[in-house]
Amino acid sequence: MRLIIRLFKMAKPWARYLVVATLALFVVTAINLATPFVTRQIIALMESGAYRQEIRRIVGMALVLLGLFALRAVCQFLSSYLSHLSSWRLVSRLRSVIYSHFQKLSMSYYQDKQTGQLMSRVINDTSTFENLIAHAIPDLATNILTLAGVLVILLTINPLLALLVCAPIPFIALLSVVLRRIRRSFSLGQKKIAELNALLQDNFSGMKEIQVFNKQEYETARVAEKSTEHSSALIKALFYSGILNPSVGFISSLGTVIVLIAGPLLALQTGLKIADVVAFLLYLNLFYAPIATLTRVAEDMQQALAGAERVFEVLDTQPDIQDAPNARAVGRLSGTVQFERVNFAYRDGQPVLREISFKIEAGRMLALVGPTGVGKTTLSALIARFYDPQDGRILIDGIDIRELTLESLRNQLSLVLQDVFLFNGTIAENIAYGCDDASREDIARAAGVACIAEYIEGLPEGYDTVIGERGVRLSGGQKQRISIARAILRDSPILILDEATASVDTETETEIQEAISKIAGTRTLIVIAHRLSTVRRADQILVLDEGRIAEQGRHDELIARHGLYAKLCREQIL
């Protein structure tokens, strides 16, 4: 119930549609209850033998029935359309809300999540709410009203016969234990479809690797396994449904048998009229149909609630990194970055950075070098507050970054990663991604600084060239330079280049180094590099080893010390 209340609170903007749909359903229910009564009256007139004298009344009642049927059709349309309108608007809103919440969650949340699983929360789990709002809950309300209304009418017709037809109901209640198994199976099915989505997303992204390593059969088997697990969970749920629905139908049919046996006996012994027996049979269909429908409604609600649990599990997850209560927004800072005794670990007992302290003045270039896995990329992630250190402080222009709002902090930064992500759009859209008001001249100027303008302008469609998903139509070096152009256009005071030349050839590396040279001195540059040729001109080089600063200084100074940096340089020359 708590989950349903939360859903209806989110559906408040469309409450007026739900109210009209509900009222229309009540009218339909009232008509359904009234039609057997009118039919009973017609049969009673015919049974009285005064058929010829009452022909006008009978025709009038028949026309009343026709009018009721027409009104019922109109109300059924209103109920169906408005409830679907409300439910799909709610689904659309929920998808936006859950996606927006995903964007607020910290990077630690995504460490053990697959993209397909997250997509399933947004698409598959939310779609179950349509069935809940448009079908399950309206059916629940109307069937309960119908059941109560029919019971009252049956009791007024003949209390003894009404009590007899209620005898099978306790047996239907015993079947509720099956509902719990249905819910568990549907919940497992939704979990398995999320795993299948995750696997498919990974495989589509890695299709080149699958083909080059001839792993088609292996991946097909994995997809088949996940698909089978999903279908098995649903088949199990449908198995229990297959038990539930026929059982309810069989128990309901006992009522008809009771009426057919007890009705004539009561007619002989108490003078019960044939019209009342016929009315009883007509109302009996209305009496047991809601009971059978309620089992299906309960099944639909179990499936929807399983989806609701998964959706609200995400919405109730709070980000690790949030604005402090007293966080303040600032304008453009100059870009002086300082670490003070920073310690950080992704997991307790496994430190990644130890006692890191340094300062780089605004407009200078800092290089971070060292063996793989020593914490260079982690250090840049801390500056952007993707994570917070366990100890120490990080400052920009003397301000602790935790005292800044996340928005204003990240407005000070641009980031170029080794694994560049480009969106499926045009080159111009990708370069201007971080700068909404950029003109075409601004885009071209940034591309020129990044040494990619000549290539772009040589394309048939130039800056309007669509680059495909993740930039599949571009080489690694071209994607890197477009990413650098994007960072340049944003014109933030701090630019972090994380392994920007690690995956490119020598010629492309030279072009990227030229691009870096053009922006050196215009902003604070933090360059992470394995290729040490990129960092020779840095104003300060930090050499990290086992999470600590092993050496620091300029290139010539570090070479003269014959330490770790000099060793790394010799290995690359060799």
XYZ file of C-alpha atoms in Angstrom:
574
model
C 0.000 0.000 0.000
C 2.869 2.376 0.806
C 4.235 1.975 -2.743
C 0.804 2.571 -4.291
C 0.341 5.743 -2.232
C 3.738 7.008 -3.439
C 2.753 6.308 -7.029
C -0.536 8.183 -6.715
C 1.229 11.149 -5.150
C 3.411 11.294 -8.250
C 0.266 11.028 -10.424
C -1.277 14.111 -8.745
C -0.934 16.352 -11.875
C -3.364 14.038 -13.678
C -5.714 13.499 -10.737
C -8.638 15.142 -12.557
C -8.434 12.553 -15.333
C -8.323 9.739 -12.784
C -11.361 11.193 -10.967
C -13.422 11.325 -14.186
C -12.257 7.821 -15.131
C -13.257 6.554 -11.675
C -16.682 8.207 -11.826
C -17.225 6.702 -15.261
C -16.346 3.281 -13.840
C -18.878 3.762 -11.043
C -21.550 4.554 -13.639
C -20.613 1.395 -15.562
C -20.862 -0.611 -12.338
C -24.267 0.883 -11.526
C -25.541 0.058 -15.015
C -24.247 -3.492 -14.736
C -26.149 -3.843 -11.467
C -29.313 -2.283 -12.915
C -29.637 -4.283 -16.152
C -30.498 -7.654 -14.507
C -33.099 -5.821 -12.390
C -34.779 -4.400 -15.513
C -34.581 -7.826 -17.176
C -36.200 -9.341 -14.085
C -39.062 -6.831 -14.334
C -39.667 -7.670 -18.000
C -39.724 -11.405 -17.260
C -42.066 -10.833 -14.324
C -44.507 -8.995 -16.619
C -44.340 -11.807 -19.158
C -44.784 -14.415 -16.401
C -47.893 -12.614 -15.065
C -49.831 -13.460 -18.254
C -50.621 -9.810 -18.917
C -48.127 -9.637 -21.774
C -50.565 -8.008 -24.237
C -51.746 -5.414 -21.721
C -48.168 -4.544 -20.620
C -46.558 -4.421 -24.080
C -45.934 -0.680 -23.857
C -44.223 -1.035 -20.462
C -42.126 -3.898 -21.766
C -41.045 -1.887 -24.848
C -40.309 1.080 -22.615
C -38.149 -1.046 -20.337
C -36.339 -2.470 -23.359
C -35.614 1.070 -24.562
C -34.351 1.917 -21.074
C -31.998 -1.064 -21.381
C -30.826 0.246 -24.760
C -30.139 3.673 -23.256
C -28.257 2.136 -20.358
C -26.134 0.101 -22.770
C -25.312 3.257 -24.789
C -24.393 5.187 -21.630
C -22.274 2.267 -20.486
C -20.366 2.310 -23.796
C -19.627 6.048 -23.425
C -18.496 5.639 -19.824
C -16.333 2.648 -20.713
C -14.577 4.781 -23.333
C -14.024 7.639 -20.881
C -12.754 5.294 -18.213
C -10.401 3.443 -20.550
C -8.985 6.490 -22.350
C -8.529 8.745 -19.318
C -7.002 6.034 -17.141
C -4.545 5.143 -19.923
C -3.802 8.829 -20.458
C -3.009 9.266 -16.761
C -0.993 6.076 -16.472
C 1.245 6.703 -19.483
C 1.818 10.313 -18.387
C 2.866 8.928 -15.001
C 5.175 6.387 -16.639
C 6.723 9.149 -18.746
C 7.238 11.334 -15.674
C 8.692 8.466 -13.644
C 11.169 7.654 -16.386
C 12.341 11.254 -16.360
C 12.505 11.312 -12.553
C 14.469 8.086 -12.231
C 16.873 9.101 -15.012
C 17.364 12.498 -13.362
C 18.064 10.732 -10.074
C 20.604 8.460 -11.767
C 22.484 11.587 -12.834
C 22.726 12.702 -9.199
C 24.146 9.431 -7.876
C 27.846 9.277 -7.143
C 30.331 7.323 -9.204
C 30.590 4.726 -6.421
C 27.001 3.675 -7.190
C 27.939 2.690 -10.739
C 31.007 0.626 -9.858
C 29.099 -2.669 -9.677
C 26.173 -1.824 -11.988
C 25.710 -2.749 -15.642
C 24.197 -0.285 -18.085
C 21.515 -2.725 -19.211
C 20.345 -3.233 -15.637
C 19.984 0.499 -15.142
C 18.119 0.820 -18.437
C 15.732 -1.910 -17.296
C 14.879 0.130 -14.198
C 14.013 3.112 -16.404
C 12.101 1.268 -19.161
C 10.816 -2.141 -18.050
C 10.063 -1.595 -14.382
C 8.232 1.689 -14.930
C 6.058 0.213 -17.715
C 4.354 -2.062 -15.178
C 2.760 1.027 -13.604
C 0.596 1.523 -16.688
C -1.123 -1.782 -16.005
C -1.464 -0.888 -12.336
C -3.024 2.560 -12.865
C -5.062 1.876 -16.019
C -6.261 -1.643 -15.231
C -5.480 -3.230 -11.875
C -6.613 -0.496 -9.468
C -9.751 0.538 -11.441
C -10.713 -3.128 -11.776
C -10.090 -3.628 -8.064
C -12.397 -0.732 -7.114
C -15.237 -1.586 -9.514
C -15.171 -5.299 -8.785
C -15.327 -4.727 -5.046
C -18.301 -2.369 -5.584
C -19.939 -4.862 -7.927
C -19.407 -7.704 -5.481
C -20.899 -5.700 -2.601
C -23.800 -4.417 -4.704
C -24.725 -7.843 -6.061
C -24.539 -9.391 -2.598
C -26.978 -6.802 -1.241
C -29.370 -7.378 -4.171
C -29.199 -11.172 -3.796
C -29.948 -10.856 -0.102
C -33.039 -8.759 -0.883
C -34.262 -11.312 -3.444
C -33.790 -14.381 -1.247
C -31.482 -14.354 1.788
C -31.254 -18.159 2.088
C -30.263 -18.648 -1.550
C -27.793 -15.740 -1.278
C -26.081 -17.372 1.686
C -25.867 -20.670 -0.173
C -24.092 -19.118 -3.169
C -21.575 -17.521 -0.771
C -20.480 -20.935 0.488
C -17.615 -21.371 -2.093
C -15.993 -18.001 -1.264
C -13.784 -19.249 1.633
C -12.244 -21.809 -0.707
C -11.279 -18.981 -3.088
C -9.639 -17.119 -0.206
C -7.442 -20.145 0.478
C -5.914 -19.722 -2.965
C -4.333 -16.395 -1.923
C -1.197 -18.294 -0.887
C -0.527 -18.786 -4.596
C -0.382 -15.007 -5.068
C 2.841 -14.712 -3.044
C 4.566 -17.202 -5.314
C 3.318 -15.307 -8.361
C 4.830 -12.059 -7.021
C 8.194 -13.681 -6.265
C 8.306 -15.201 -9.738
C 7.442 -11.917 -11.456
C 10.074 -10.099 -9.370
C 12.666 -12.688 -10.382
C 11.560 -12.324 -14.015
C 12.119 -8.560 -13.920
C 15.564 -9.108 -12.396
C 16.439 -11.580 -15.147
C 15.284 -9.276 -17.970
C 17.517 -6.581 -16.452
C 20.461 -8.997 -16.567
C 19.638 -9.868 -20.181
C 19.501 -6.168 -21.101
C 22.862 -5.627 -19.424
C 24.455 -8.514 -21.318
C 23.038 -7.362 -24.661
C 24.235 -3.799 -24.071
C 27.753 -5.033 -23.292
C 27.784 -7.307 -26.330
C 26.551 -4.663 -28.747
C 29.231 -2.288 -27.451
C 31.891 -4.990 -27.773
C 30.777 -6.491 -31.101
C 34.168 -5.818 -32.684
C 35.944 -7.741 -29.927
C 33.433 -10.602 -30.115
C 34.066 -11.030 -33.821
C 37.835 -10.637 -33.788
C 38.198 -13.212 -30.983
C 35.622 -15.567 -32.553
C 33.456 -15.609 -29.438
C 30.123 -15.582 -31.290
C 29.047 -19.025 -30.108
C 30.100 -18.305 -26.525
C 28.175 -15.020 -26.387
C 25.150 -16.589 -28.108
C 25.124 -19.251 -25.387
C 25.302 -16.566 -22.662
C 22.407 -14.639 -24.203
C 20.413 -17.864 -24.567
C 21.089 -18.718 -20.914
C 19.899 -15.323 -19.655
C 16.886 -15.442 -21.959
C 15.999 -18.904 -20.672
C 16.321 -17.770 -17.056
C 13.941 -14.879 -17.776
C 11.393 -17.039 -19.582
C 11.648 -19.734 -16.883
C 10.803 -17.208 -14.181
C 7.775 -15.989 -16.144
C 6.702 -19.545 -16.978
C 6.794 -20.345 -13.266
C 4.613 -17.321 -12.546
C 2.223 -18.340 -15.314
C 2.166 -21.883 -13.943
C 0.854 -20.586 -10.645
C -1.557 -18.335 -12.547
C -2.666 -21.380 -14.505
C -3.495 -23.072 -11.208
C -5.161 -20.010 -9.724
C -7.541 -18.948 -12.480
C -9.125 -22.346 -13.328
C -9.438 -23.092 -9.613
C -11.310 -19.851 -9.064
C -13.456 -20.592 -12.121
C -14.319 -24.070 -10.871
C -15.202 -22.873 -7.391
C -17.290 -20.055 -8.902
C -19.229 -22.520 -11.058
C -20.344 -24.286 -7.890
C -22.591 -21.282 -7.219
C -24.436 -21.835 -10.476
C -24.987 -25.489 -9.569
C -26.257 -24.440 -6.131
C -28.809 -22.049 -7.683
C -29.959 -24.627 -10.241
C -30.542 -27.162 -7.452
C -31.765 -24.970 -4.624
C -33.749 -22.512 -6.792
C -36.434 -24.981 -7.995
C -36.683 -26.519 -4.491
C -37.282 -23.107 -2.981
C -39.771 -22.342 -5.763
C -41.751 -25.443 -4.811
C -41.532 -24.955 -1.061
C -41.628 -21.177 -0.609
C -43.169 -19.929 -3.838
C -39.980 -18.349 -5.154
C -40.810 -16.878 -8.562
C -39.116 -18.044 -11.755
C -38.234 -14.397 -12.514
C -36.344 -14.284 -9.215
C -34.457 -17.473 -10.088
C -33.558 -16.040 -13.510
C -32.468 -12.779 -11.861
C -30.427 -14.802 -9.415
C -28.608 -16.543 -12.286
C -27.977 -13.228 -14.054
C -26.656 -11.623 -10.888
C -24.644 -14.728 -10.148
C -22.463 -14.021 -13.170
C -21.902 -10.525 -11.833
C -21.194 -11.980 -8.392
C -18.493 -14.496 -9.298
C -16.945 -12.579 -12.206
C -15.467 -9.964 -9.841
C -14.027 -12.733 -7.672
C -12.311 -14.283 -10.682
C -11.223 -10.839 -11.882
C -9.826 -9.955 -8.462
C -7.396 -12.865 -8.694
C -6.131 -11.521 -12.035
C -6.016 -8.006 -10.590
C -4.016 -9.286 -7.639
C -1.596 -10.940 -10.076
C -1.198 -7.679 -12.042
C -0.673 -5.744 -8.841
C 2.020 -8.174 -7.706
C 3.893 -7.621 -10.971
C 3.517 -3.836 -10.725
C 4.570 -3.771 -7.083
C 7.654 -5.817 -7.920
C 8.550 -3.095 -10.458
C 7.697 -0.352 -7.959
C 10.056 -1.840 -5.388
C 12.916 -1.757 -7.896
C 12.112 1.807 -9.011
C 11.797 3.255 -5.509
C 14.922 1.378 -4.458
C 16.765 3.631 -6.915
C 14.867 6.788 -5.958
C 15.539 6.135 -2.269
C 19.275 5.751 -2.874
C 21.061 8.893 -1.766
C 24.252 10.052 -3.531
C 27.456 9.797 -1.526
C 28.569 13.157 -2.907
C 26.149 16.002 -2.202
C 26.228 19.743 -1.687
C 26.983 20.623 1.907
C 24.178 22.521 3.705
C 26.244 25.713 3.553
C 27.685 25.126 0.060
C 28.057 28.285 -1.987
C 28.046 28.992 -5.671
C 30.961 30.938 -7.096
C 31.792 32.446 -10.431
C 34.912 31.746 -12.434
C 37.967 31.089 -10.262
C 41.578 31.527 -11.346
C 42.413 27.814 -11.057
C 45.054 27.340 -8.336
C 44.776 23.720 -7.162
C 46.115 22.490 -3.827
C 46.072 19.087 -2.087
C 46.676 18.947 1.663
C 47.553 15.522 3.125
C 44.907 13.712 1.071
C 44.222 10.024 1.751
C 41.737 8.022 -0.299
C 40.567 4.409 -0.673
C 37.757 2.937 -2.764
C 37.443 0.129 -0.195
C 38.350 0.105 3.458
C 41.832 -1.212 4.074
C 42.940 -0.731 0.452
C 44.411 2.788 0.235
C 44.932 4.234 -3.232
C 46.388 7.650 -2.305
C 48.492 8.343 0.809
C 49.413 11.748 2.233
C 49.224 13.582 -1.103
C 50.224 17.240 -0.814
C 51.086 19.652 -3.636
C 50.109 22.999 -5.113
C 49.908 24.141 -8.736
C 49.432 27.833 -9.415
C 46.787 29.112 -11.824
C 47.851 28.993 -15.472
C 50.649 26.467 -14.828
C 50.988 22.909 -16.085
C 51.145 19.964 -13.683
C 52.018 16.471 -14.899
C 51.164 13.277 -13.042
C 53.275 10.262 -14.018
C 54.083 6.850 -12.627
C 53.397 3.164 -13.144
C 49.883 1.878 -13.863
C 47.545 1.752 -10.862
C 49.310 4.238 -8.616
C 46.315 6.595 -8.354
C 46.873 9.190 -11.097
C 43.305 9.030 -12.481
C 41.901 8.787 -8.962
C 43.579 12.076 -8.144
C 41.799 13.811 -11.021
C 38.488 12.219 -9.975
C 38.904 13.726 -6.512
C 39.312 17.207 -7.987
C 35.950 16.803 -9.754
C 34.413 15.407 -6.534
C 33.355 12.169 -8.107
C 34.593 10.878 -4.767
C 35.599 12.550 -1.488
C 38.877 11.751 0.283
C 38.768 10.031 3.647
C 41.322 12.526 5.028
C 42.780 15.859 3.976
C 41.514 18.725 1.851
C 41.446 19.739 -1.801
C 41.314 23.462 -2.491
C 40.788 25.657 -5.528
C 41.920 29.240 -5.015
C 42.153 28.471 -1.302
C 38.519 27.287 -1.047
C 37.807 23.731 0.102
C 35.919 22.182 -2.812
C 33.406 20.673 -0.363
C 32.325 24.226 0.441
C 31.307 24.772 -3.189
C 28.156 23.554 -4.883
C 28.851 20.664 -7.238
C 27.585 22.719 -10.157
C 29.901 25.660 -9.559
C 32.847 23.341 -8.809
C 32.431 21.438 -12.058
C 32.024 24.688 -13.955
C 35.695 25.257 -13.103
C 36.742 21.983 -14.795
C 37.037 20.378 -18.194
C 38.073 16.762 -18.530
C 39.569 14.859 -21.468
C 39.763 11.111 -20.860
C 41.746 8.377 -22.539
C 38.502 6.556 -23.356
C 36.748 9.452 -25.080
C 32.959 9.377 -25.118
C 31.268 11.099 -28.041
C 27.525 11.221 -28.540
C 25.665 10.017 -31.603
C 25.306 13.397 -33.256
C 27.232 15.821 -35.415
C 30.810 16.925 -34.836
C 29.594 20.445 -34.063
C 27.127 19.150 -31.448
C 29.867 17.136 -29.745
C 32.341 20.018 -29.635
C 29.665 22.379 -28.287
C 28.314 19.857 -25.757
C 29.578 21.776 -22.720
C 28.795 25.236 -24.103
C 25.142 25.790 -25.009
C 25.538 29.254 -26.538
C 28.556 28.488 -28.778
C 28.442 29.890 -32.300
C 29.776 28.042 -35.331
C 32.770 30.401 -35.319
C 33.502 29.509 -31.677
C 33.320 25.804 -32.541
C 35.671 26.226 -35.509
C 38.117 28.253 -33.406
C 38.248 25.539 -30.722
C 38.739 22.888 -33.403
C 41.629 24.910 -34.782
C 43.361 25.074 -31.400
C 42.833 21.293 -31.029
C 44.436 20.684 -34.457
C 41.339 18.993 -35.859
C 39.806 21.821 -37.922
C 41.568 20.871 -41.163
C 40.272 17.311 -41.003
C 36.703 18.413 -40.200
C 36.576 21.003 -42.956
C 37.764 18.356 -45.430
C 34.684 16.208 -44.781
C 31.762 16.499 -47.250
C 29.388 17.694 -44.522
C 32.053 19.403 -42.411
C 30.949 20.153 -38.866
C 27.506 18.674 -39.643
C 28.991 15.202 -40.148
C 27.220 12.600 -37.987
C 29.871 10.565 -36.207
C 27.782 7.562 -35.106
C 27.334 6.040 -31.671
C 30.418 6.637 -29.489
C 32.126 8.182 -32.521
C 32.623 4.862 -34.339
C 33.322 6.626 -37.641
C 36.383 8.410 -36.251
C 39.861 7.218 -35.373
C 41.112 7.295 -31.792
C 43.222 10.388 -32.425
C 40.360 12.229 -34.112
C 38.075 11.504 -31.177
C 40.763 12.695 -28.757
C 41.185 15.999 -30.558
C 37.420 16.546 -30.785
C 37.291 15.925 -27.038
C 40.107 18.461 -26.537
C 38.202 20.954 -28.707
C 35.140 20.414 -26.525
C 37.196 21.147 -23.407
C 38.811 24.211 -24.997
C 35.437 25.634 -26.055
C 34.110 25.329 -22.521
C 36.974 27.634 -21.447
C 37.079 26.475 -17.842
C 40.025 27.611 -15.686
C 41.211 24.014 -15.045
C 41.721 21.442 -17.793
C 42.506 17.817 -16.911
C 43.962 15.620 -19.661
C 43.874 11.975 -18.568
C 46.088 9.836 -20.839
C 45.111 11.935 -23.865
C 47.926 10.470 -25.997
C 48.007 6.899 -24.669
C 46.138 5.206 -27.519
C 47.304 7.128 -30.589
C 50.146 6.840 -33.073
C 53.265 9.017 -33.028
C 51.976 11.458 -35.648
C 48.680 11.946 -33.814
C 50.537 12.272 -30.532
C 52.569 15.114 -32.028
C 49.374 16.868 -33.127
C 47.809 16.458 -29.679
C 50.994 17.775 -28.046
C 50.796 20.758 -30.371
C 47.205 21.330 -29.231
C 48.314 21.150 -25.604
C 51.084 23.656 -26.316
C 48.555 26.118 -27.735
C 46.500 26.135 -24.545
C 49.418 25.989 -22.103
C 49.494 29.170 -20.026
C 45.840 30.010 -20.752
C 44.514 27.855 -17.916
C 45.683 25.406 -15.286
C 46.634 22.149 -17.011
C 46.757 18.832 -15.168
C 48.167 16.201 -17.508
C 48.180 12.478 -16.698
C 50.479 10.593 -19.026
C 52.347 7.346 -19.533
C 54.150 8.791 -22.558
C 56.592 11.121 -20.873
C 57.252 13.100 -24.043
C 53.919 14.781 -23.314
C 55.047 16.159 -19.956
C 58.552 17.525 -20.676
C 57.334 21.113 -20.725
C 55.321 20.818 -17.472
C 56.023 23.421 -14.794
C 55.806 20.682 -12.180
C 55.895 16.889 -12.428
C 54.609 14.606 -9.671
C 55.885 11.043 -9.817
C 53.486 8.706 -7.979
C 54.471 5.311 -6.698
C 52.282 3.057 -4.553
C 49.878 5.928 -3.893
C 52.521 8.374 -2.659
C 54.458 11.223 -4.241
C 57.860 9.636 -4.831
C 59.405 12.638 -6.621
C 58.422 16.095 -7.792
C 60.087 18.788 -9.843
C 60.697 19.793 -13.471
C 61.830 17.364 -16.161
C 65.519 18.296 -16.083
C 65.634 18.247 -12.290
C 64.103 14.795 -12.086
C 66.377 13.380 -14.779
C 69.393 14.655 -12.832
C 68.243 12.802 -9.688
C 68.402 9.414 -11.441
C 65.320 8.256 -9.585
C 62.040 6.646 -10.659
C 61.259 9.325 -13.260
C 64.662 8.923 -14.899
C 64.125 5.164 -14.928
C 60.723 5.539 -16.616
C 62.258 7.840 -19.232
C 65.059 5.354 -19.999
C 62.562 2.504 -20.381
C 60.523 4.477 -22.900
C 63.600 5.458 -24.902
C 64.673 1.824 -24.999
